Amino acid sequence: MNSTLLTLLLTTLFSVSALALVTPPPSKLTDCSANGWSLRRIGEGDALAFKEVEEKCVARFQISPQTAQIHNGWRAEIEDPLRFEHGTLAIYEFSTYVPTQLNEGDIPNLVFAQWHDNKAPGVAAERPPFSIRLKNGKFVLPLFNENVIRKQGLKGPGQILYAQPAVYGQWTRWKVRALWSADNKGRIEVWMNNRKVANYRGPVGYRADSTAPYFKLGIYTTESFSRPLWIYHTDYKRTHTGGHSTLSAPRGVDRP
């Protein structure tokens, strides 16, 4: 093999576009592991634990008022380390079990799945372009983009794509199909237990972002609470078409 051909082959193998093919997706969590996930937002103690249920594992994410905050909030989240370029179509699926204790007493607003903006170093983060939340007894799906921030500011509720009573004490299967584009080509479609609950077309995220939003799964709040809170997730799947992808930047480069 001549040197030119060898160089071309190596360039192809290690190009950004090929990285998604040679980098396996993170664990589905059903194997009692978080292999392939970033754990930098998992604290000490009982923040992440695995439990076998009906011959497969589920992951329990727990926050406690006694534990130290991480990035200005109480969180136990794992992060899918792949970053997609703008224009990528990605599909995310996972199952969530919201225990009945999250419907008892004074429960803060909780985020249990979010697709966060990814800014360049030194640029302040904005609101997550999309997330799934438990708020006042409802599953709430807010969307943010430049237009929403311009109208509402950083503390606004976002454009609500769905808000209906939450499901407690049983598994809910989520599927999110996202075309990551900060212009009018963007799209978010959401299914809950195979029922379509959201169908949005328009900008998703921010044009200044370094990449498309990245995914985090777990439990998170910025509001005070008085007792440990936990939630279960399992059977994660993520596929994508189009666009390039790369591994996440070193710790501290992307925003919390």
mmCIF file with all atom_site columns, N, CA and C in Angstrom, residues 206-235:
data_model
loop_
_atom_site.group_PDB
_atom_site.id
_atom_site.type_symbol
_atom_site.label_atom_id
_atom_site.label_alt_id
_atom_site.label_comp_id
_atom_site.label_asym_id
_atom_site.label_entity_id
_atom_site.label_seq_id
_atom_site.pdbx_PDB_ins_code
_atom_site.Cartn_x
_atom_site.Cartn_y
_atom_site.Cartn_z
_atom_site.occupancy
_atom_site.B_iso_or_equiv
_atom_site.pdbx_formal_charge
_atom_site.auth_seq_id
_atom_site.auth_comp_id
_atom_site.auth_asym_id
_atom_site.auth_atom_id
_atom_site.pdbx_PDB_model_num
ATOM 1  N N  . TYR A 1 206 ? -29.902 27.390 19.321 1.00 0.00 ? 206 TYR A N  1
ATOM 2  C CA . TYR A 1 206 ? -29.302 28.696 19.086 1.00 0.00 ? 206 TYR A CA 1
ATOM 3  C C  . TYR A 1 206 ? -28.224 28.592 18.005 1.00 0.00 ? 206 TYR A C  1
ATOM 4  N N  . ARG A 1 207 ? -28.215 29.553 17.107 1.00 0.00 ? 207 ARG A N  1
ATOM 5  C CA . ARG A 1 207 ? -27.276 29.514 15.988 1.00 0.00 ? 207 ARG A CA 1
ATOM 6  C C  . ARG A 1 207 ? -25.823 29.638 16.429 1.00 0.00 ? 207 ARG A C  1
ATOM 7  N N  . ALA A 1 208 ? -25.579 30.247 17.582 1.00 0.00 ? 208 ALA A N  1
ATOM 8  C CA . ALA A 1 208 ? -24.206 30.438 18.045 1.00 0.00 ? 208 ALA A CA 1
ATOM 9  C C  . ALA A 1 208 ? -23.621 29.196 18.715 1.00 0.00 ? 208 ALA A C  1
ATOM 10 N N  . ASP A 1 209 ? -24.419 28.155 18.903 1.00 0.00 ? 209 ASP A N  1
ATOM 11 C CA . ASP A 1 209 ? -23.924 26.960 19.580 1.00 0.00 ? 209 ASP A CA 1
ATOM 12 C C  . ASP A 1 209 ? -22.843 26.262 18.761 1.00 0.00 ? 209 ASP A C  1
ATOM 13 N N  . SER A 1 210 ? -21.896 25.643 19.465 1.00 0.00 ? 210 SER A N  1
ATOM 14 C CA . SER A 1 210 ? -20.815 24.929 18.797 1.00 0.00 ? 210 SER A CA 1
ATOM 15 C C  . SER A 1 210 ? -21.318 23.680 18.085 1.00 0.00 ? 210 SER A C  1
ATOM 16 N N  . THR A 1 211 ? -22.283 23.000 18.691 1.00 0.00 ? 211 THR A N  1
ATOM 17 C CA . THR A 1 211 ? -22.854 21.784 18.122 1.00 0.00 ? 211 THR A CA 1
ATOM 18 C C  . THR A 1 211 ? -24.358 21.790 18.374 1.00 0.00 ? 211 THR A C  1
ATOM 19 N N  . ALA A 1 212 ? -25.016 20.750 17.899 1.00 0.00 ? 212 ALA A N  1
ATOM 20 C CA . ALA A 1 212 ? -26.412 20.538 18.264 1.00 0.00 ? 212 ALA A CA 1
ATOM 21 C C  . ALA A 1 212 ? -26.493 20.229 19.762 1.00 0.00 ? 212 ALA A C  1
ATOM 22 N N  . PRO A 1 213 ? -27.669 20.317 20.363 1.00 0.00 ? 213 PRO A N  1
ATOM 23 C CA . PRO A 1 213 ? -27.802 20.028 21.796 1.00 0.00 ? 213 PRO A CA 1
ATOM 24 C C  . PRO A 1 213 ? -27.332 18.615 22.144 1.00 0.00 ? 213 PRO A C  1
ATOM 25 N N  . TYR A 1 214 ? -26.793 18.472 23.352 1.00 0.00 ? 214 TYR A N  1
ATOM 26 C CA . TYR A 1 214 ? -26.365 17.161 23.832 1.00 0.00 ? 214 TYR A CA 1
ATOM 27 C C  . TYR A 1 214 ? -27.335 16.674 24.902 1.00 0.00 ? 214 TYR A C  1
ATOM 28 N N  . PHE A 1 215 ? -27.394 15.353 25.105 1.00 0.00 ? 215 PHE A N  1
ATOM 29 C CA . PHE A 1 215 ? -28.451 14.738 25.908 1.00 0.00 ? 215 PHE A CA 1
ATOM 30 C C  . PHE A 1 215 ? -27.969 14.346 27.300 1.00 0.00 ? 215 PHE A C  1
ATOM 31 N N  . LYS A 1 216 ? -28.823 14.647 28.293 1.00 0.00 ? 216 LYS A N  1
ATOM 32 C CA . LYS A 1 216 ? -28.583 14.226 29.672 1.00 0.00 ? 216 LYS A CA 1
ATOM 33 C C  . LYS A 1 216 ? -29.847 13.567 30.219 1.00 0.00 ? 216 LYS A C  1
ATOM 34 N N  . LEU A 1 217 ? -29.655 12.524 31.012 1.00 0.00 ? 217 LEU A N  1
ATOM 35 C CA . LEU A 1 217 ? -30.755 11.749 31.572 1.00 0.00 ? 217 LEU A CA 1
ATOM 36 C C  . LEU A 1 217 ? -30.526 11.573 33.065 1.00 0.00 ? 217 LEU A C  1
ATOM 37 N N  . GLY A 1 218 ? -31.572 11.741 33.873 1.00 0.00 ? 218 GLY A N  1
ATOM 38 C CA . GLY A 1 218 ? -31.423 11.573 35.317 1.00 0.00 ? 218 GLY A CA 1
ATOM 39 C C  . GLY A 1 218 ? -32.490 12.321 36.076 1.00 0.00 ? 218 GLY A C  1
ATOM 40 N N  . ILE A 1 219 ? -32.050 13.174 37.030 1.00 0.00 ? 219 ILE A N  1
ATOM 41 C CA . ILE A 1 219 ? -32.960 14.010 37.805 1.00 0.00 ? 219 ILE A CA 1
ATOM 42 C C  . ILE A 1 219 ? -32.207 15.271 38.218 1.00 0.00 ? 219 ILE A C  1
ATOM 43 N N  . TYR A 1 220 ? -32.892 16.421 38.176 1.00 0.00 ? 220 TYR A N  1
ATOM 44 C CA . TYR A 1 220 ? -32.215 17.697 38.410 1.00 0.00 ? 220 TYR A CA 1
ATOM 45 C C  . TYR A 1 220 ? -33.229 18.740 38.846 1.00 0.00 ? 220 TYR A C  1
ATOM 46 N N  . THR A 1 221 ? -32.841 19.589 39.789 1.00 0.00 ? 221 THR A N  1
ATOM 47 C CA . THR A 1 221 ? -33.667 20.729 40.181 1.00 0.00 ? 221 THR A CA 1
ATOM 48 C C  . THR A 1 221 ? -32.780 21.852 40.706 1.00 0.00 ? 221 THR A C  1
ATOM 49 N N  . THR A 1 222 ? -33.289 23.065 40.581 1.00 0.00 ? 222 THR A N  1
ATOM 50 C CA . THR A 1 222 ? -32.625 24.224 41.193 1.00 0.00 ? 222 THR A CA 1
ATOM 51 C C  . THR A 1 222 ? -33.406 24.719 42.400 1.00 0.00 ? 222 THR A C  1
ATOM 52 N N  . GLU A 1 223 ? -34.545 24.083 42.693 1.00 0.00 ? 223 GLU A N  1
ATOM 53 C CA . GLU A 1 223 ? -35.400 24.503 43.801 1.00 0.00 ? 223 GLU A CA 1
ATOM 54 C C  . GLU A 1 223 ? -35.114 23.667 45.041 1.00 0.00 ? 223 GLU A C  1
ATOM 55 N N  . SER A 1 224 ? -35.231 24.274 46.208 1.00 0.00 ? 224 SER A N  1
ATOM 56 C CA . SER A 1 224 ? -34.952 23.564 47.452 1.00 0.00 ? 224 SER A CA 1
ATOM 57 C C  . SER A 1 224 ? -36.007 22.493 47.720 1.00 0.00 ? 224 SER A C  1
ATOM 58 N N  . PHE A 1 225 ? -35.622 21.455 48.442 1.00 0.00 ? 225 PHE A N  1
ATOM 59 C CA . PHE A 1 225 ? -36.519 20.359 48.800 1.00 0.00 ? 225 PHE A CA 1
ATOM 60 C C  . PHE A 1 225 ? -36.039 19.770 50.125 1.00 0.00 ? 225 PHE A C  1
ATOM 61 N N  . SER A 1 226 ? -36.867 18.952 50.757 1.00 0.00 ? 226 SER A N  1
ATOM 62 C CA . SER A 1 226 ? -36.607 18.557 52.143 1.00 0.00 ? 226 SER A CA 1
ATOM 63 C C  . SER A 1 226 ? -36.258 17.092 52.344 1.00 0.00 ? 226 SER A C  1
ATOM 64 N N  . ARG A 1 227 ? -36.350 16.260 51.325 1.00 0.00 ? 227 ARG A N  1
ATOM 65 C CA . ARG A 1 227 ? -36.098 14.823 51.478 1.00 0.00 ? 227 ARG A CA 1
ATOM 66 C C  . ARG A 1 227 ? -35.530 14.261 50.185 1.00 0.00 ? 227 ARG A C  1
ATOM 67 N N  . PRO A 1 228 ? -34.890 13.096 50.246 1.00 0.00 ? 228 PRO A N  1
ATOM 68 C CA . PRO A 1 228 ? -34.352 12.512 49.023 1.00 0.00 ? 228 PRO A CA 1
ATOM 69 C C  . PRO A 1 228 ? -35.447 12.258 47.988 1.00 0.00 ? 228 PRO A C  1
ATOM 70 N N  . LEU A 1 229 ? -35.098 12.495 46.729 1.00 0.00 ? 229 LEU A N  1
ATOM 71 C CA . LEU A 1 229 ? -36.014 12.280 45.611 1.00 0.00 ? 229 LEU A CA 1
ATOM 72 C C  . LEU A 1 229 ? -35.308 11.408 44.581 1.00 0.00 ? 229 LEU A C  1
ATOM 73 N N  . TRP A 1 230 ? -36.045 10.479 43.988 1.00 0.00 ? 230 TRP A N  1
ATOM 74 C CA . TRP A 1 230 ? -35.410 9.604  43.011 1.00 0.00 ? 230 TRP A CA 1
ATOM 75 C C  . TRP A 1 230 ? -36.366 9.261  41.879 1.00 0.00 ? 230 TRP A C  1
ATOM 76 N N  . ILE A 1 231 ? -35.784 8.784  40.790 1.00 0.00 ? 231 ILE A N  1
ATOM 77 C CA . ILE A 1 231 ? -36.522 8.410  39.589 1.00 0.00 ? 231 ILE A CA 1
ATOM 78 C C  . ILE A 1 231 ? -35.740 7.292  38.909 1.00 0.00 ? 231 ILE A C  1
ATOM 79 N N  . TYR A 1 232 ? -36.412 6.503  38.075 1.00 0.00 ? 232 TYR A N  1
ATOM 80 C CA . TYR A 1 232 ? -35.782 5.371  37.401 1.00 0.00 ? 232 TYR A CA 1
ATOM 81 C C  . TYR A 1 232 ? -35.817 5.575  35.884 1.00 0.00 ? 232 TYR A C  1
ATOM 82 N N  . HIS A 1 233 ? -34.715 5.183  35.233 1.00 0.00 ? 233 HIS A N  1
ATOM 83 C CA . HIS A 1 233 ? -34.646 5.183  33.770 1.00 0.00 ? 233 HIS A CA 1
ATOM 84 C C  . HIS A 1 233 ? -33.995 3.881  33.305 1.00 0.00 ? 233 HIS A C  1
ATOM 85 N N  . THR A 1 234 ? -34.351 3.442  32.104 1.00 0.00 ? 234 THR A N  1
ATOM 86 C CA . THR A 1 234 ? -33.694 2.272  31.522 1.00 0.00 ? 234 THR A CA 1
ATOM 87 C C  . THR A 1 234 ? -33.969 2.206  30.025 1.00 0.00 ? 234 THR A C  1
ATOM 88 N N  . ASP A 1 235 ? -33.307 1.256  29.371 1.00 0.00 ? 235 ASP A N  1
ATOM 89 C CA . ASP A 1 235 ? -33.535 0.911  27.959 1.00 0.00 ? 235 ASP A CA 1
ATOM 90 C C  . ASP A 1 235 ? -33.372 2.121  27.039 1.00 0.00 ? 235 ASP A C  1
#
